[in-house]
Coordinates of C-alpha atoms (C1' of nucleotides) and ligand atoms in Angstrom, one line a residue:
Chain A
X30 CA 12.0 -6.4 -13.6
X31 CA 9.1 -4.3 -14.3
X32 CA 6.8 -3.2 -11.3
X33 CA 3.4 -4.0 -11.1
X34 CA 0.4 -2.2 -10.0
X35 CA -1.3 -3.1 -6.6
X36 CA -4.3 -4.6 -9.2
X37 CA -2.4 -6.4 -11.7
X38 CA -0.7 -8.4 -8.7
X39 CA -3.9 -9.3 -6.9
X40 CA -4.9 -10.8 -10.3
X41 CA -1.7 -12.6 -10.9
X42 CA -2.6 -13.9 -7.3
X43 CA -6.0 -14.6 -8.0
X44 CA -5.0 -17.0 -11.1
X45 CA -2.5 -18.6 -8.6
X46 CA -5.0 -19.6 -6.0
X47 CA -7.7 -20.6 -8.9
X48 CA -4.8 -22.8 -10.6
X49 CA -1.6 -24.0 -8.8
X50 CA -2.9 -23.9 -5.3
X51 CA -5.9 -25.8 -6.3
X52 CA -4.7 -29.8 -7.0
X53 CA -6.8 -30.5 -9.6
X54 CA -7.3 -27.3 -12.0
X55 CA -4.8 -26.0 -14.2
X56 CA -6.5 -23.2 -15.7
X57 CA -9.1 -20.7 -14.8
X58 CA -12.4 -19.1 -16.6
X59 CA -12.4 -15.2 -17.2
X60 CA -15.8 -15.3 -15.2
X61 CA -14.3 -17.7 -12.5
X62 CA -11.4 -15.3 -11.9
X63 CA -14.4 -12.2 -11.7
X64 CA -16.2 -13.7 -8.8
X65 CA -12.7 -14.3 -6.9
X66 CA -11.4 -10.6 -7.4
X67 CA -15.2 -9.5 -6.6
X68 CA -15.2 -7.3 -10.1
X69 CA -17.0 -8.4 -13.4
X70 CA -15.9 -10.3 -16.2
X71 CA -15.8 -7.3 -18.5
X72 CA -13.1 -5.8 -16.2
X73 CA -11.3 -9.1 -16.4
X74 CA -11.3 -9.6 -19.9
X75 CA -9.1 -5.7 -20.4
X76 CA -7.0 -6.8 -17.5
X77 CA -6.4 -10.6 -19.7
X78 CA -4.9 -9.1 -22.5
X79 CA -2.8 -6.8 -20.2
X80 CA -1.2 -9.2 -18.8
X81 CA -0.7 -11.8 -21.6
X82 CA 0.7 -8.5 -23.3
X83 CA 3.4 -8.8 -20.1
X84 CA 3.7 -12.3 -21.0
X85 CA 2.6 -12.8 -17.4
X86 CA -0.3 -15.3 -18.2
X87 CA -1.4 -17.7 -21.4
X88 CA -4.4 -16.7 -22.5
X89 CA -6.1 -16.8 -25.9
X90 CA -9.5 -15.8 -26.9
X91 CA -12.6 -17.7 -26.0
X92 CA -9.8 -19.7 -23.9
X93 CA -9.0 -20.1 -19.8
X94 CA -6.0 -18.4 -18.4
X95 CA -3.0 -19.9 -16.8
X96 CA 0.4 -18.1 -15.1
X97 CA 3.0 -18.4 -17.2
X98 CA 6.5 -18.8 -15.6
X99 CA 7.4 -15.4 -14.8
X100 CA 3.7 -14.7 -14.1
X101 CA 4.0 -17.7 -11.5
X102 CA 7.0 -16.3 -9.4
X103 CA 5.5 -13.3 -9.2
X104 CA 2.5 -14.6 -7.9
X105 CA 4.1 -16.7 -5.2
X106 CA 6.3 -13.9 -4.4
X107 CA 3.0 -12.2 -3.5
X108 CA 2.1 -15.2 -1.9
X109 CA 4.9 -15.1 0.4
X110 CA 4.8 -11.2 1.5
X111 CA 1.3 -12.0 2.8
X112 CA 2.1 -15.2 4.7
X113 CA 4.9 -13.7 6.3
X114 CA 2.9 -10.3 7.3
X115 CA 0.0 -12.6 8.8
X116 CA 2.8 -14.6 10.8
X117 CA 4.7 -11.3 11.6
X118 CA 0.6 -10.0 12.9
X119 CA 0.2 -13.1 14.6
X120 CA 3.0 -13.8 16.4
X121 CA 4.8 -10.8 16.7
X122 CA 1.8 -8.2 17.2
X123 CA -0.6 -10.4 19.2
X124 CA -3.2 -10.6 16.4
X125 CA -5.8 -13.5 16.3
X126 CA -5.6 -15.4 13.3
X127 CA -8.9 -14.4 12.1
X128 CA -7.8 -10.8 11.6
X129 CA -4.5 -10.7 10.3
X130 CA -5.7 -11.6 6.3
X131 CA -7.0 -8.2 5.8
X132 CA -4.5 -6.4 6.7
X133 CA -1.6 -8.7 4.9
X134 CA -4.0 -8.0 2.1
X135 CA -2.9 -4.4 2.2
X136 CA 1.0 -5.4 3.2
X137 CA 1.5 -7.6 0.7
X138 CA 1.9 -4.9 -1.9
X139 CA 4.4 -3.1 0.1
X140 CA 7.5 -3.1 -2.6
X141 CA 11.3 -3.6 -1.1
X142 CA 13.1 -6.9 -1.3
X143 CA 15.3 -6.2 1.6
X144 CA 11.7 -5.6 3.5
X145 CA 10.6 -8.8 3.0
X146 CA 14.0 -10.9 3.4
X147 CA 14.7 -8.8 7.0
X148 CA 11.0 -9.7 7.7
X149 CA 11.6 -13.3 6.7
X150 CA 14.7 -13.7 9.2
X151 CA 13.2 -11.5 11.8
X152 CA 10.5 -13.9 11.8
X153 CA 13.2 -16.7 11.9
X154 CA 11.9 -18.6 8.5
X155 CA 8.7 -20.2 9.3
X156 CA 7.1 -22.3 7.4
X157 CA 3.6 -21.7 8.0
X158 CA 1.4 -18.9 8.3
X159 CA -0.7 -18.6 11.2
X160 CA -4.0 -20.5 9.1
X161 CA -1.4 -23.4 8.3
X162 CA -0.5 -22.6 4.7
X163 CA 2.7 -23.5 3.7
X164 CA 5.3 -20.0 2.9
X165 CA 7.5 -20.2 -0.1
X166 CA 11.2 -19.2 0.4
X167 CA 13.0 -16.3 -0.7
X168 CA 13.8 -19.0 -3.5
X169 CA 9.9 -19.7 -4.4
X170 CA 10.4 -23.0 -3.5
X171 CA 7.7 -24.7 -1.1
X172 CA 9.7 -27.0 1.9
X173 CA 7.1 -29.8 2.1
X174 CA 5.5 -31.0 5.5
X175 CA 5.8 -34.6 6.3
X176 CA 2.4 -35.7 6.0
X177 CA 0.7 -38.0 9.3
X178 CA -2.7 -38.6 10.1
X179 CA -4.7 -37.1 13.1
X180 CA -4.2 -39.5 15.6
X181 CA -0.7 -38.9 15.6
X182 CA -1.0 -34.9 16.3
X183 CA -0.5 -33.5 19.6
X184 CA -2.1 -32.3 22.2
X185 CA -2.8 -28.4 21.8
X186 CA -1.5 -28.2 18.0
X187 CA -3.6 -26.9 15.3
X188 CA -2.8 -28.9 12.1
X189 CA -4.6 -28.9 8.8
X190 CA -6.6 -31.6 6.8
X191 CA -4.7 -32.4 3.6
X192 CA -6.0 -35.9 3.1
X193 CA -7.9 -39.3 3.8
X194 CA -7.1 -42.5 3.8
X195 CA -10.4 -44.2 3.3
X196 CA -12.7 -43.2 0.6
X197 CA -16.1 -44.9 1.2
X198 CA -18.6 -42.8 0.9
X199 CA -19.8 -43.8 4.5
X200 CA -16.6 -42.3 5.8
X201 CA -16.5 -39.7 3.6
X202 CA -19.8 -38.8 4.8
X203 CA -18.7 -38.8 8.1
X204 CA -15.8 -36.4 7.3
X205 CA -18.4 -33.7 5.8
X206 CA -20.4 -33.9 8.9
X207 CA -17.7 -32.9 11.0
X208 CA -16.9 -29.9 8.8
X209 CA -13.8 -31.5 7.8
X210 CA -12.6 -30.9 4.0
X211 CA -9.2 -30.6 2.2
X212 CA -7.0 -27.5 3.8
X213 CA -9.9 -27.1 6.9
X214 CA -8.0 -26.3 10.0
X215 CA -8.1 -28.5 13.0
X216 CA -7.3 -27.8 16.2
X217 CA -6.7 -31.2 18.9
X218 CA -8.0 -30.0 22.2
X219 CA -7.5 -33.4 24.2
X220 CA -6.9 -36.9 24.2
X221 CA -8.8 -39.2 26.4
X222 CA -6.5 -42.1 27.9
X223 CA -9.3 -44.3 28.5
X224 CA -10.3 -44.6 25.4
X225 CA -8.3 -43.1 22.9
X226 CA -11.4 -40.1 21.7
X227 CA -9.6 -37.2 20.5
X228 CA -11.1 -34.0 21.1
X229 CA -10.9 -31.9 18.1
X230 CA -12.0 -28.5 17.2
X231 CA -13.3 -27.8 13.7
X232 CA -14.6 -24.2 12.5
X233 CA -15.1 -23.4 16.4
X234 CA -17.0 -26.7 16.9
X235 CA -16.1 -29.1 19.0
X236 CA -16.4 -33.1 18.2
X237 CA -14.7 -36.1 20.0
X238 CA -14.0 -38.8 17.6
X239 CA -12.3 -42.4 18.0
X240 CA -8.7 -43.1 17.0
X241 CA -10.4 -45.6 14.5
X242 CA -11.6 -42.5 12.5
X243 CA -8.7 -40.3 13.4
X244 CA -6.3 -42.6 11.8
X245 CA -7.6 -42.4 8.6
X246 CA -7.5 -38.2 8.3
X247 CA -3.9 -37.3 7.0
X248 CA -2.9 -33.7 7.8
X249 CA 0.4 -31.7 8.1
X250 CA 1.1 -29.8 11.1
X251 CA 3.2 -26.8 10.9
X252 CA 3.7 -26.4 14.7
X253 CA 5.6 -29.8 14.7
X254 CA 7.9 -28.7 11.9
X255 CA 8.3 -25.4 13.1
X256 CA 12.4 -24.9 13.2
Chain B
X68 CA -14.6 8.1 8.8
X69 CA -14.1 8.6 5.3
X70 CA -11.3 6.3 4.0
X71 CA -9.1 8.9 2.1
X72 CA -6.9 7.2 -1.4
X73 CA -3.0 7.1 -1.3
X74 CA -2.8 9.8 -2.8
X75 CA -4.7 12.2 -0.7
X76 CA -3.1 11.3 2.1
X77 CA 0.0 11.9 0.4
X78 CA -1.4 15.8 0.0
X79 CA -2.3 16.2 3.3
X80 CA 0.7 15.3 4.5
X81 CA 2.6 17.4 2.3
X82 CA 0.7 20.1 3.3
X83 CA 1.3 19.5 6.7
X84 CA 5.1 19.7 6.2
X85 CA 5.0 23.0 4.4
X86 CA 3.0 24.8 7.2
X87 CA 2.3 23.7 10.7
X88 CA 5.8 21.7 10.7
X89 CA 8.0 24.7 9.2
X90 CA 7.5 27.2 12.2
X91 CA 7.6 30.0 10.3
X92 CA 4.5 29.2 8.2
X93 CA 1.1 28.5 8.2
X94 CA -0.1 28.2 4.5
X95 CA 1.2 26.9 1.8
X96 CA 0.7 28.3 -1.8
X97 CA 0.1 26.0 -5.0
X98 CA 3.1 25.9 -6.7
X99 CA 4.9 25.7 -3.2
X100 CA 3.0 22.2 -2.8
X101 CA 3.5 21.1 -6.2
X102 CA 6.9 21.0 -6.1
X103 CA 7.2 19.4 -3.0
X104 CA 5.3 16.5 -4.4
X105 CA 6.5 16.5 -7.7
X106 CA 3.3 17.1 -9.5
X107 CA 2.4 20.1 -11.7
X108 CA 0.9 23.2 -9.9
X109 CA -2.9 22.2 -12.7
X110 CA -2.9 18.8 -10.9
X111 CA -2.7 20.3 -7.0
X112 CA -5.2 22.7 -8.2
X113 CA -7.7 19.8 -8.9
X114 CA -6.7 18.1 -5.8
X115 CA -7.2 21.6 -3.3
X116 CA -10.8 21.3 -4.7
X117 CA -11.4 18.4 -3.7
X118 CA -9.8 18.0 -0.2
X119 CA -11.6 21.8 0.6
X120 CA -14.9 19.7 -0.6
X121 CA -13.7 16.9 2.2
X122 CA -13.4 20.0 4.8
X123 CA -9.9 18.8 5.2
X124 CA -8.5 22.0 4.0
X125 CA -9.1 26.1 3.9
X126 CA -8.5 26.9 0.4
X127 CA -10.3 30.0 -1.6
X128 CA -9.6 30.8 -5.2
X129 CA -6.2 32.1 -5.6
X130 CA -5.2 31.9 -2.0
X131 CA -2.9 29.6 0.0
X132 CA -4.3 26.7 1.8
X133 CA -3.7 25.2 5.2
X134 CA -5.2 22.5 6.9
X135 CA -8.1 22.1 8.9
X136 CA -8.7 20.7 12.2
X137 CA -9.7 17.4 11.0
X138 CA -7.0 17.5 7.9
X139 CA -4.6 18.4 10.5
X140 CA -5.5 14.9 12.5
X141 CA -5.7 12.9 9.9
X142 CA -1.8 14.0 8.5
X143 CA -0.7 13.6 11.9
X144 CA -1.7 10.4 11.7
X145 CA 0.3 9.6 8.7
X146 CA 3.3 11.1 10.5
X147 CA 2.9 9.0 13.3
X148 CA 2.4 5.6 10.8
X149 CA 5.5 6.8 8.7
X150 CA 7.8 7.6 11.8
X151 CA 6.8 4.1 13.8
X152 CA 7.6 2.2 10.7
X153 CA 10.8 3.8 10.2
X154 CA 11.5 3.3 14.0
X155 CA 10.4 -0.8 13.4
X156 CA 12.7 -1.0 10.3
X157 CA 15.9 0.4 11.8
X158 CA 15.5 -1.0 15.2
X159 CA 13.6 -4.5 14.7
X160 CA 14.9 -5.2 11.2
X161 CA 17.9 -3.7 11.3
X162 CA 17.8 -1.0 8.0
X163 CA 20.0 2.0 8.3
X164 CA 19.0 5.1 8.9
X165 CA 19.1 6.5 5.4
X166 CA 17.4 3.1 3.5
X167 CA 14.0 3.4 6.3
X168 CA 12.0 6.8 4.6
X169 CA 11.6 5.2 1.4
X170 CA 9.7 2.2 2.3
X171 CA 8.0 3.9 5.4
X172 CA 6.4 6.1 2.2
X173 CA 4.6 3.0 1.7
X174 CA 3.9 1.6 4.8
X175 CA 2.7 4.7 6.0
X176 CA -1.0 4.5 4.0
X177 CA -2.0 0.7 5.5
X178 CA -5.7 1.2 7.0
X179 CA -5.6 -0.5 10.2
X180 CA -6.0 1.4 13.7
X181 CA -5.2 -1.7 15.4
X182 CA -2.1 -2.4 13.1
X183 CA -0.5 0.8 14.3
X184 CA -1.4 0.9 18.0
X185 CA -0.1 -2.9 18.2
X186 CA 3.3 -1.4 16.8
X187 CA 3.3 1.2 18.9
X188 CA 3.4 -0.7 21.8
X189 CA 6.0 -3.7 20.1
X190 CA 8.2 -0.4 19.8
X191 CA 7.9 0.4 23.1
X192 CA 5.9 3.7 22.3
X193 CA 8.8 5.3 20.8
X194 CA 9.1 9.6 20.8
X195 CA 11.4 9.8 18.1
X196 CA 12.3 8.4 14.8
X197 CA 15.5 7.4 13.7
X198 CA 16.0 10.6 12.3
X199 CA 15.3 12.6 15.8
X200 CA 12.2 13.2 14.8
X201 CA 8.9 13.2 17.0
X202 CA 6.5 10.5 16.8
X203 CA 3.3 11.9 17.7
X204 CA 1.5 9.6 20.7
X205 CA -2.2 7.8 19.8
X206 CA -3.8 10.6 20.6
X207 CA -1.7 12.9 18.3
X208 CA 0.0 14.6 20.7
X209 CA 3.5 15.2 20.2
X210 CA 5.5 15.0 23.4
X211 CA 7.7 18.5 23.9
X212 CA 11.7 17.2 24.8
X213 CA 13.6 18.7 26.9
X214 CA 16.3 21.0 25.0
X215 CA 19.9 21.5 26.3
X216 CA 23.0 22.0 25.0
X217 CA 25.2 20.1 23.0
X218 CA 27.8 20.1 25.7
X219 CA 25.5 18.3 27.8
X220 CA 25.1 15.5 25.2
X221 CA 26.0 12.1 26.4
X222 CA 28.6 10.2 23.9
X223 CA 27.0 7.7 21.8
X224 CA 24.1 9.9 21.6
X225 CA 22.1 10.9 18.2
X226 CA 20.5 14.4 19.0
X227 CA 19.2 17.1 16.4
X228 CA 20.2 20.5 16.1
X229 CA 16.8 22.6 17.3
X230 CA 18.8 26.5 17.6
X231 CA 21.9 28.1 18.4
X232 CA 22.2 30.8 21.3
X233 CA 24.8 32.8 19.2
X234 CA 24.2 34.8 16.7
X235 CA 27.0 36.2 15.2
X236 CA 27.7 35.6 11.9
X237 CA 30.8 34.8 12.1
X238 CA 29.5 32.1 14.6
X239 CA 26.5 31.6 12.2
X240 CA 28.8 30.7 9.2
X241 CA 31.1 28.4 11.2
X242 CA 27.9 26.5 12.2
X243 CA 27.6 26.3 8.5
X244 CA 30.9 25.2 7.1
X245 CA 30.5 22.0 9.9
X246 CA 26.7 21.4 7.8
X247 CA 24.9 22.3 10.9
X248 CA 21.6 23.6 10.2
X249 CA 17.9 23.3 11.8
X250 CA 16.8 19.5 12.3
X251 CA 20.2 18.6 11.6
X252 CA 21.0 15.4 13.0
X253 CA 24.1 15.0 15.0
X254 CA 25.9 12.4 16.8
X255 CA 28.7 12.6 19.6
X256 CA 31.6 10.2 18.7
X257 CA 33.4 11.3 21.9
X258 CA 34.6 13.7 24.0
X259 CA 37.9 14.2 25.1
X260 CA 39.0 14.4 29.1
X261 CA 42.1 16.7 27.8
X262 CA 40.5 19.6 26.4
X263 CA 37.2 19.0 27.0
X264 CA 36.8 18.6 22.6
X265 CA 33.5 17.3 21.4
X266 CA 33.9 14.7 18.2
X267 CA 30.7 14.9 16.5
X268 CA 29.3 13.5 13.1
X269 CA 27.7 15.2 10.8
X270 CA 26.2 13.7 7.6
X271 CA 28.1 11.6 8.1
X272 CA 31.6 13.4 8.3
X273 CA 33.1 14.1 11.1
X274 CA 34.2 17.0 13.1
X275 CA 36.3 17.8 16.2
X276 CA 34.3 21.2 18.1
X277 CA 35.4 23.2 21.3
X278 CA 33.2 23.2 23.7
X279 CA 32.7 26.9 23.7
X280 CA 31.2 26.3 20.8
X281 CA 29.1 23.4 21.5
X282 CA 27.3 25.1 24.0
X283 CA 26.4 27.3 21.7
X284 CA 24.2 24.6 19.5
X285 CA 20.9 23.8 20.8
X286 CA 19.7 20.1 20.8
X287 CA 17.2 17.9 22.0
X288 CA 18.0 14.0 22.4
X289 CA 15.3 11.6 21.7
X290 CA 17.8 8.6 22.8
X291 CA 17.7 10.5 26.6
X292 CA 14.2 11.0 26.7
X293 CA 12.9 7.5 25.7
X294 CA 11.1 5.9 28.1
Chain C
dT192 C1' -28.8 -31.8 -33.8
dA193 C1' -31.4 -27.9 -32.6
dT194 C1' -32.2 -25.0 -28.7
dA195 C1' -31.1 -23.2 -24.3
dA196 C1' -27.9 -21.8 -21.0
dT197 C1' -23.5 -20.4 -19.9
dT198 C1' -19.4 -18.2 -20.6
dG199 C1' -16.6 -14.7 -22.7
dT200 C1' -16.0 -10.3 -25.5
dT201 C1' -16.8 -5.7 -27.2
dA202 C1' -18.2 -0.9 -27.1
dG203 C1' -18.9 3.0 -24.7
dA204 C1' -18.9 5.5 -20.3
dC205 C1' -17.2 7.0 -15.8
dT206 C1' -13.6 8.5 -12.0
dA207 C1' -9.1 9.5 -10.0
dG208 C1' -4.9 11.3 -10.9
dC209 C1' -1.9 13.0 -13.9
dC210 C1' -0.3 16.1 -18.0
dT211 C1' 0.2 20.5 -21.4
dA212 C1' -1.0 24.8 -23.2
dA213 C1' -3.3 29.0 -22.8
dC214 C1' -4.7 32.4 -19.9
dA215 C1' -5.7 35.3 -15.6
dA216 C1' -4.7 37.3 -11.2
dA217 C1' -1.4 38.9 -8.0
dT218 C1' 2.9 40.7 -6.9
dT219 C1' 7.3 42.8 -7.7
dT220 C1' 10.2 45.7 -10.3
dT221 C1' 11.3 49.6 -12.8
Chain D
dA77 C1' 1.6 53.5 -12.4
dA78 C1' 3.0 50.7 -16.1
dA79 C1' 5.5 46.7 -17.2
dA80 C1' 7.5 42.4 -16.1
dT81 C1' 7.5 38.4 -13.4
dT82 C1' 5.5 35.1 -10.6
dT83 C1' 1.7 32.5 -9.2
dG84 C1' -2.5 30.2 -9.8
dT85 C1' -6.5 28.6 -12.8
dT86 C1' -8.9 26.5 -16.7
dA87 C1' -9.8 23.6 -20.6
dG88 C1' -8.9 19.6 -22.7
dG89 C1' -6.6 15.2 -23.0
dC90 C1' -4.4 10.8 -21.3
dT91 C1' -4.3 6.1 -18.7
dA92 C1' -5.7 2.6 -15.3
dG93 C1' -9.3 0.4 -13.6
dT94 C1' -13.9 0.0 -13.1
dC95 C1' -18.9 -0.5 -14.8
dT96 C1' -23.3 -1.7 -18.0
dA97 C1' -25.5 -3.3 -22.0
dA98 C1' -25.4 -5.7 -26.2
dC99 C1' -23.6 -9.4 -28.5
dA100 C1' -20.8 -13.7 -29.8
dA101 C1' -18.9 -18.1 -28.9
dT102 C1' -19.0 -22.3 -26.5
dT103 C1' -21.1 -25.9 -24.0
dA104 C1' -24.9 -28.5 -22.1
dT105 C1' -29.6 -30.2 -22.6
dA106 C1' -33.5 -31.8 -24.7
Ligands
MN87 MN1 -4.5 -14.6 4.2
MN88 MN1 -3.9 -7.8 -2.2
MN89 MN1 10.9 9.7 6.6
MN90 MN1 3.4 8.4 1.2

DNA sequence: TATAATTGTTAGACTAGCCTAACAAATTTT
DNA sequence: AAAATTTGTTAGGCTAGTCTAACAATTATA
């Protein structure tokens, strides 16, 4: 299996997140994929034929770009070195989760399979990453999280917004208020007795909402499932 | 602080090893350096221009080079990064001794001050690698151990071969035959109560000394001087 | 459907890091 | 001290990855 260069795998990434990770999106535009990577669509465009050339991507002139299935594992292999460094940062090193991206962005080029597997087990397989997104196993595969809605969460846990229940736009309204959206962390503070208000921290806000609102949020929470 | 490329690190810290590391030395001449990092003597010449430009090293037309103060800190640093990852591979994920250099080659150019000071401190602020060598501290400093004899060498106990206090040569090429040289790494297997022999490996084979001549070898033992 | 706006491609240029081949300086040997 | 050897430099060329500027195809809008 050939080895890539540090670039070619932060595009093969880059298509990942613009396709797969994103639910409803299956291929990605050459300029699209430019104002992800930061670099212009000229630069793109060479690296496109590179790595259809690899057969690591479908691409066609004129056309949008998709990872083909080699170009796929790869990319979630990727994927998986930099959740495991940001969990190995976080948890092992004391880093807050708000700077352990940029330097996984470095780590996850680091090449040695027995590395990663050793970090993997060190780590005692998690599941999450520190920001709540899911790791793939040494496999590729993805273990889904049982899905619940807010009101179920615990005290203390930070989960992450996956869902809603209700879709009137009156709630939905609501939701955007709050700073809520699909994959937004959320961290539950407290949970009055009296009443049932959660206290939930979005974004570094804080906002107390009712159960009757909390109930309709569906998130996974990778504390909960952790081993 | 100048960011320097992979590459350029990898220079400085070659030079580093050629001069202030081999005590014998303190310059390094072209060819010298191009074989040690496996380039052609035309490309180091390109690159001696441009790290003299950085005022990271002394280099005049046709003369050797060495490092300056500041390329002298900044390959220190690379040491350091290089030895603490070997030190986190073999002790925290378990690689042998021989499998940790390659991947610390890597490791070793991550940019992140706070990265390497966190592992410093996970290892325990470590003084030697799992090769016996020296990890230098945060501050650069490399921390003189003791030296003794390898009579005095506990069992169980990897040390490195820093000297000999004979130096006959029929001594000399015994010392030899047994693959005992400078840096050499050593380990005591046992010793017996009978005769007072000293099983030691070496490169991994092993060898059963007297201990007139084991006082003879002179040693220094990271494993005793740790913390 | 014609025009405008957006999206994507090409050509040509630049830098870093590497190479080979020819040459020049320094050092060693005779 | 001349010749031979070793060591170091230069010129020119290559690739990966980036850019700008000009242009072409596609898509949206009037
Ligand atoms: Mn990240
Ligand atoms: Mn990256
Ligand atoms: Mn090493
Ligand atoms: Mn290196």
């Amino acid at each position: 299996m050939q080895v890539l260069s540090y670039t070619e795998e932060n595009y093969l990434k880059g298509i990942f997140k613009l396709t797969i990770e994103m639910a409803d999106k299956t291929e990605a535009g050459t300029n699209e994929i430019a104002t992800h990577l930061g670099v212009k669509p000229a630069t793109v465009n060479d690296m496109l034929k590179k790595l259809k050339d690899k057969k690591l991507i479908h691409y066609e002139r004129y056309g949008k770009s998709s990872l083909t299935k080699e170009g796929k594992k790869r990319a979630i292999e990727i994927v998986r070195k930099h959740r495991l460094w940001e969990t190995f940062l976080h948890e092992k090193l004391a880093f807050n989760w708000d700077e352990v991206h940029e330097v996984a962005e470095q780590l996850e080029h680091i090449q040695s399979k027995k590395l990663i597997d050793k970090l993997d087990q060190f780590l005692n397989y998690p599941s999450a990453d520190p920001h709540g997104d899911l790791i793939p196993n040494a496999k590729g595969e993805l273990s889904i999280l049982p899905r619940k809605t807010l009101i179920e969460e615990l005290v203390g846990h930070q989960c992450k917004m996956v869902g809603v229940k209700d879709n009137s736009a009156e709630f939905l309204k609501y939701v955007d208020k709050l700073g809520l959206s699909i994959n937004q962390p959320i961290k539950v503070k407290a949970k009055q007795a009296y009443d049932n208000q959660i206290d939930i921290e979005v974004n570094g806000k804080k906002h107390s909402i009712s159960p009757k609102f909390a109930e309709q949020i569906i998130i996974v929470c990778p504390t909960c499932n952790k081993k």
